[in-house]
CSV table of C-alpha atoms in Angstrom, one decimal:
chain,number,residue,atom,x,y,z
P,1,MET,CA,-20.0,0.5,-4.0
P,2,ARG,CA,-16.4,1.2,-5.5
P,3,GLU,CA,-14.0,-1.9,-6.4
P,4,THR,CA,-11.2,-1.9,-3.7
P,5,ARG,CA,-7.9,-1.2,-5.9
P,6,PRO,CA,-9.8,1.6,-8.4
P,7,ALA,CA,-11.3,2.8,-5.2
P,8,LEU,CA,-8.1,3.5,-3.2
P,9,ALA,CA,-6.4,5.0,-6.7
P,10,GLU,CA,-9.1,7.4,-7.1
P,11,THR,CA,-9.2,8.4,-3.2
P,12,LEU,CA,-5.1,8.6,-4.5
P,13,SER,CA,-5.5,10.9,-7.2
P,14,ARG,CA,-8.0,13.1,-5.7
P,15,ILE,CA,-5.9,13.8,-3.0
P,16,GLY,CA,-2.8,14.8,-5.2
P,17,SER,CA,-5.2,16.5,-7.3
P,18,LEU,CA,-6.2,18.9,-4.0
P,19,ILE,CA,-2.7,19.1,-2.1
P,20,GLY,CA,-1.8,22.1,-4.9
P,21,ASP,CA,1.4,23.9,-5.0
P,22,GLY,CA,3.9,24.1,-2.2
P,23,ARG,CA,2.9,21.1,-0.7
P,24,SER,CA,3.9,17.4,-1.5
P,25,ARG,CA,2.1,14.5,-0.3
P,26,ASP,CA,4.1,13.5,2.4
P,27,ASP,CA,3.3,16.9,4.0
P,28,VAL,CA,-0.7,15.5,4.2
P,29,LEU,CA,0.0,11.8,4.3
P,30,ASP,CA,1.1,10.3,7.7
P,31,VAL,CA,2.3,6.6,7.2
P,32,GLU,CA,2.2,6.4,11.1
P,33,GLN,CA,-1.0,7.6,11.2
P,34,LEU,CA,-2.4,5.9,8.3
P,35,SER,CA,-1.2,2.7,9.5
P,36,ASN,CA,-2.8,3.0,12.9
P,37,GLU,CA,-6.5,3.6,11.9
P,38,SER,CA,-6.0,1.1,9.0
P,39,GLY,CA,-4.1,-1.7,10.9
P,40,VAL,CA,-2.0,-2.0,7.3
P,41,PRO,CA,2.0,-2.2,8.1
P,42,ARG,CA,3.4,0.9,7.9
P,43,ASP,CA,5.3,-1.0,5.2
P,44,VAL,CA,2.7,-2.3,3.2
P,45,VAL,CA,0.8,1.6,3.6
P,46,ARG,CA,4.2,3.0,1.9
P,47,MET,CA,3.9,0.0,-0.9
P,48,LEU,CA,0.2,0.8,-1.1
P,49,LEU,CA,0.8,4.8,-1.5
P,50,ASP,CA,3.5,4.0,-4.7
P,51,GLY,CA,1.0,1.6,-6.3
P,52,GLU,CA,2.3,-1.6,-5.4
P,53,GLU,CA,0.8,-4.9,-4.8
P,54,PRO,CA,0.9,-5.9,-0.9
P,55,PRO,CA,2.5,-9.2,0.0
P,56,ALA,CA,-0.4,-12.3,0.4
P,57,GLU,CA,-1.6,-12.5,4.1
P,58,ASP,CA,-3.4,-15.2,5.2
P,59,ILE,CA,-6.5,-14.1,6.5
P,60,THR,CA,-6.6,-15.4,9.9
P,61,ASP,CA,-2.9,-14.2,10.6
P,62,ARG,CA,-4.3,-10.8,9.4
P,63,ILE,CA,-7.2,-11.2,11.8
P,64,VAL,CA,-5.4,-11.9,14.8
P,65,ARG,CA,-2.4,-9.2,13.7
P,66,ARG,CA,-5.3,-6.7,13.8
P,67,ILE,CA,-6.7,-7.9,17.3
P,68,VAL,CA,-2.9,-7.9,18.3
P,69,HIS,CA,-2.7,-4.0,16.6
P,70,LEU,CA,-6.4,-2.9,18.1
P,71,ARG,CA,-5.1,-3.7,21.8
P,72,GLU,CA,-1.5,-1.8,21.8
P,73,THR,CA,-3.6,1.0,19.6
P,74,ARG,CA,-7.2,1.5,21.0
P,75,LEU,CA,-6.1,2.1,24.9
P,76,ARG,CA,-8.2,2.7,28.4
P,77,PRO,CA,-8.2,6.4,29.0
P,78,ASP,CA,-5.6,5.9,31.7
P,79,GLY,CA,-3.3,4.4,28.8
P,80,THR,CA,-3.3,0.6,29.5
P,81,ARG,CA,-4.3,-1.9,27.1
P,82,HIS,CA,-7.6,-3.6,27.2
P,83,SER,CA,-7.5,-7.2,28.2
P,84,TYR,CA,-7.9,-10.5,27.1
P,85,ASP,CA,-10.8,-11.1,29.7
P,86,GLU,CA,-12.6,-7.5,29.4
P,87,ILE,CA,-12.8,-7.9,25.1
P,88,ALA,CA,-13.6,-11.6,25.4
P,89,ALA,CA,-15.9,-11.1,28.1
P,90,SER,CA,-17.8,-8.1,26.1
P,91,TYR,CA,-19.6,-11.1,23.2
P,92,GLY,CA,-19.9,-14.3,26.3
P,93,ALA,CA,-16.5,-15.6,25.6
P,94,SER,CA,-13.5,-17.4,27.5
P,95,ARG,CA,-9.9,-15.2,27.7
P,96,ALA,CA,-8.2,-18.5,27.2
P,97,SER,CA,-10.4,-18.8,23.7
P,98,LEU,CA,-9.2,-15.6,22.6
P,99,SER,CA,-5.2,-15.4,24.0
P,100,ASN,CA,-4.4,-19.2,22.4
P,101,LEU,CA,-5.9,-17.8,19.4
P,102,VAL,CA,-3.4,-15.0,19.5
P,103,ASN,CA,-0.8,-16.6,20.6
P,104,SER,CA,-1.0,-19.6,18.7
P,105,ARG,CA,-0.5,-17.7,15.2
P,106,ARG,CA,1.5,-14.9,16.4
P,107,LYS,CA,4.1,-18.1,17.3
P,108,THR,CA,3.5,-20.0,14.2
P,109,PRO,CA,2.5,-17.9,11.6
P,110,SER,CA,0.7,-19.6,8.3
P,111,PRO,CA,3.3,-19.2,4.8
P,112,GLN,CA,1.5,-16.4,2.9
P,113,THR,CA,-0.1,-18.1,0.1
P,114,PRO,CA,-1.9,-16.3,-3.1
P,115,SER,CA,-5.1,-18.1,-1.8
P,116,PRO,CA,-5.5,-17.8,2.2
P,117,GLN,CA,-5.9,-21.2,4.4
P,118,MET,CA,-7.5,-21.1,7.3
P,119,PRO,CA,-6.7,-23.6,10.2
P,120,SER,CA,-7.8,-27.2,10.7
P,121,ARG,CA,-10.4,-28.7,12.8
P,122,GLN,CA,-8.2,-29.5,15.3
P,123,ALA,CA,-6.4,-26.1,15.6
P,124,LEU,CA,-9.3,-24.7,16.1
P,125,SER,CA,-10.6,-27.2,18.8
P,126,ARG,CA,-6.7,-26.3,20.5
P,127,GLN,CA,-7.7,-22.7,19.9
P,128,GLY,CA,-11.2,-23.1,21.9
P,129,LEU,CA,-13.1,-22.5,19.3
P,130,SER,CA,-16.2,-24.8,18.2
P,131,GLU,CA,-16.2,-27.2,15.3
P,132,GLN,CA,-19.3,-26.6,14.3
P,133,VAL,CA,-18.9,-24.9,11.2
P,134,PRO,CA,-16.8,-26.0,8.5
P,135,SER,CA,-13.6,-24.0,7.6
P,136,GLU,CA,-14.6,-23.0,4.5
P,137,GLN,CA,-18.0,-21.3,5.5
P,138,VAL,CA,-15.7,-19.5,8.2
P,139,LEU,CA,-13.5,-17.8,5.8
P,140,SER,CA,-16.7,-16.8,3.3
P,141,GLU,CA,-18.1,-15.5,6.2
P,142,GLN,CA,-15.3,-13.1,6.6
P,143,VAL,CA,-13.5,-12.4,3.3
P,144,PRO,CA,-14.4,-8.5,1.9
P,145,SER,CA,-16.4,-8.8,-1.3
P,146,GLN,CA,-13.4,-8.8,-4.0
P,147,GLN,CA,-16.1,-7.3,-6.2
P,148,THR,CA,-17.2,-4.3,-4.7
P,149,GLY,CA,-14.8,-3.6,-1.6
P,150,GLU,CA,-16.6,-3.4,0.5
P,151,ARG,CA,-16.0,-4.3,4.5
P,152,ARG,CA,-18.9,-6.7,4.9
P,153,PRO,CA,-19.3,-7.6,8.8
P,154,ALA,CA,-19.8,-11.1,10.0
P,155,ARG,CA,-22.1,-13.4,10.0
P,156,SER,CA,-23.3,-15.1,12.7
P,157,GLY,CA,-22.4,-18.7,13.3
P,158,GLY,CA,-18.9,-19.5,12.0
P,159,PRO,CA,-16.7,-19.6,15.3
P,160,LEU,CA,-14.0,-17.2,13.9
P,161,ALA,CA,-16.4,-14.7,12.2
P,162,SER,CA,-18.4,-14.8,15.8
P,163,THR,CA,-15.1,-14.1,17.1
P,164,GLN,CA,-14.4,-11.1,14.8
P,165,ALA,CA,-17.9,-9.6,15.1
P,166,GLY,CA,-17.7,-9.6,18.8
P,167,ILE,CA,-14.2,-8.2,18.8
P,168,GLU,CA,-14.9,-5.3,15.9
P,169,THR,CA,-18.4,-5.0,18.0
P,170,PHE,CA,-16.0,-3.7,21.7
P,171,PHE,CA,-13.8,-1.5,19.6
P,172,PHE,CA,-16.0,0.1,17.2
P,173,GLY,CA,-19.7,-0.3,18.6
P,174,GLN,CA,-20.4,-2.6,15.5
P,175,PRO,CA,-18.9,-5.1,13.4
P,176,ASN,CA,-17.7,-3.6,10.5
P,177,GLY,CA,-15.8,-5.9,8.4
P,178,TRP,CA,-11.9,-3.8,9.6
P,179,LEU,CA,-10.0,-7.1,11.6
P,180,SER,CA,-10.7,-9.1,7.9
P,181,ALA,CA,-10.6,-5.9,5.2
P,182,GLU,CA,-8.1,-5.7,2.4
P,183,PRO,CA,-5.6,-4.0,2.8
P,184,GLN,CA,-6.6,-1.9,0.2
P,185,THR,CA,-9.8,-1.2,1.6
P,186,SER,CA,-8.3,-0.8,4.9
P,187,LEU,CA,-5.9,2.0,3.5
P,188,ASP,CA,-9.0,3.5,1.5
P,189,ASN,CA,-11.0,4.2,4.8
P,190,ALA,CA,-8.7,6.1,7.0
P,191,LEU,CA,-7.6,8.1,3.5
P,192,GLN,CA,-11.3,9.2,3.6
P,193,SER,CA,-10.4,12.0,6.6
P,194,VAL,CA,-7.7,13.1,4.6
P,195,LEU,CA,-9.3,13.4,1.4
P,196,HIS,CA,-12.1,15.0,3.4
P,197,GLY,CA,-9.6,17.4,5.0
P,198,LEU,CA,-8.8,19.0,1.9
P,199,GLU,CA,-11.9,19.4,0.0
P,200,ARG,CA,-12.8,21.8,3.2
P,201,GLU,CA,-9.5,23.7,2.3
P,202,ALA,CA,-10.5,23.7,-1.1
P,203,ALA,CA,-14.0,25.0,-0.6
P,204,ASP,CA,-12.7,28.0,2.5
P,205,PRO,CA,-9.1,29.7,1.6
P,206,MET,CA,-9.4,30.2,5.2
P,207,ALA,CA,-9.2,26.7,6.5
P,208,ARG,CA,-5.5,26.3,5.5
P,209,LEU,CA,-4.6,29.6,7.0
P,210,ARG,CA,-6.0,27.8,10.0
P,211,GLY,CA,-4.4,24.1,9.5
P,212,THR,CA,-0.9,23.2,9.9
P,213,HIS,CA,0.5,24.2,7.0
P,214,GLY,CA,-1.0,28.4,7.2
P,215,LEU,CA,-0.2,30.5,10.2
P,216,ARG,CA,1.7,27.8,12.5
P,217,GLU,CA,4.0,27.7,9.4
P,218,LEU,CA,4.2,31.0,8.3
P,219,ALA,CA,5.3,32.0,12.0
P,220,ALA,CA,7.8,29.1,12.0
P,221,ARG,CA,9.5,30.2,8.9
P,222,ALA,CA,9.6,34.2,9.9
P,223,PRO,CA,12.6,34.5,10.7
P,224,ARG,CA,13.9,33.7,7.8
P,225,LEU,CA,12.4,36.1,5.3
P,226,ALA,CA,13.7,38.7,3.9
P,227,GLU,CA,12.0,42.1,5.7
P,228,GLU,CA,10.0,42.8,2.3
P,229,GLU,CA,8.9,39.2,1.8
P,230,LEU,CA,7.5,39.1,5.6
P,231,GLN,CA,6.0,42.5,4.9
P,232,LEU,CA,4.2,41.1,1.9
P,233,VAL,CA,2.9,38.1,4.2
P,234,THR,CA,1.5,40.1,7.1
P,235,ASP,CA,-0.3,42.7,4.3
P,236,TRP,CA,-2.0,39.9,2.7
P,237,ILE,CA,-3.5,38.7,5.7
P,238,ASP,CA,-4.3,41.9,7.1
P,239,THR,CA,-6.1,42.3,3.4
P,240,ILE,CA,-8.2,38.8,4.3
P,241,LEU,CA,-8.9,39.9,7.9
P,242,GLN,CA,-10.3,43.0,7.0
P,243,ARG,CA,-12.4,41.7,4.2
P,244,ARG,CA,-14.1,39.3,6.3
P,245,ASN,CA,-14.5,41.8,9.1
P,246,ALA,CA,-16.3,44.1,6.7
P,247,GLN,CA,-18.1,41.1,5.3
P,248,ARG,CA,-19.6,40.6,8.9
P,249,VAL,CA,-20.5,44.1,9.4
P,250,ARG,CA,-22.6,44.2,6.7
P,251,GLY,CA,-24.3,41.2,7.8
P,252,SER,CA,-24.7,42.4,11.1
P,253,GLY,CA,-26.3,45.6,9.6
P,254,SER,CA,-28.9,43.9,7.6
P,255,ASP,CA,-30.1,41.7,10.3
P,256,SER,CA,-30.8,44.7,12.1
P,257,SER,CA,-32.8,46.3,9.6
P,258,HIS,CA,-34.6,43.3,8.7
P,259,THR,CA,-35.9,43.5,12.6
P,260,GLU,CA,-36.6,47.1,12.7
P,261,GLY,CA,-38.8,46.5,10.0
P,262,GLN,CA,-40.7,44.3,11.6
């Protein structure tokens, strides 16, 4: 496993090396989309992309903020949000326990400190959660490994850990540590689809033509190109397509010969 911060830096470095001429990082990295996929606020995404450290955040506040984020971004097919009743029922909890947890933390957020602090037993009780597990144990069941950056699933036993696991299962199909993962880990995971797309482009020159910055962009810029420039682009595309068609014809001929020989 890669460590959290080096993993993000490595991913960004790899993306930078694959962008190529004519494009900037802003052309391939959509801050809004990365924020939606990772659960990291837009301003923090920008900070991380610039190599800055994110502000400290209480881990319980992070979990609650991401619960709200999931309801706002992972909607039903009809475009409406999933209800607290629906989410809580999926893992055997009551609507009150979940809505109280979210509302209490949103109204009175904990101060940001370098060391995350868990709510007191009294606070957990007010939120409808069990006091059966010490808060230190609850915290240890949520935090991704600082050594490996792994998004470790919550273990059963702690009340908040059980809530986290249930909500992640509802939205993702299984506990995956998404709600409690550090911002660096969350963003690194969201960047993987971008990285894989750039790697596919590098392996297949035609992929870029089919992509957002390929034929569609050329078509949009065509009216602004001089006639000579436009002819050069057209000839270049024709040459590529003719070469591809010739390869297909040769391949078909080879298959036919092989069939007749049998």
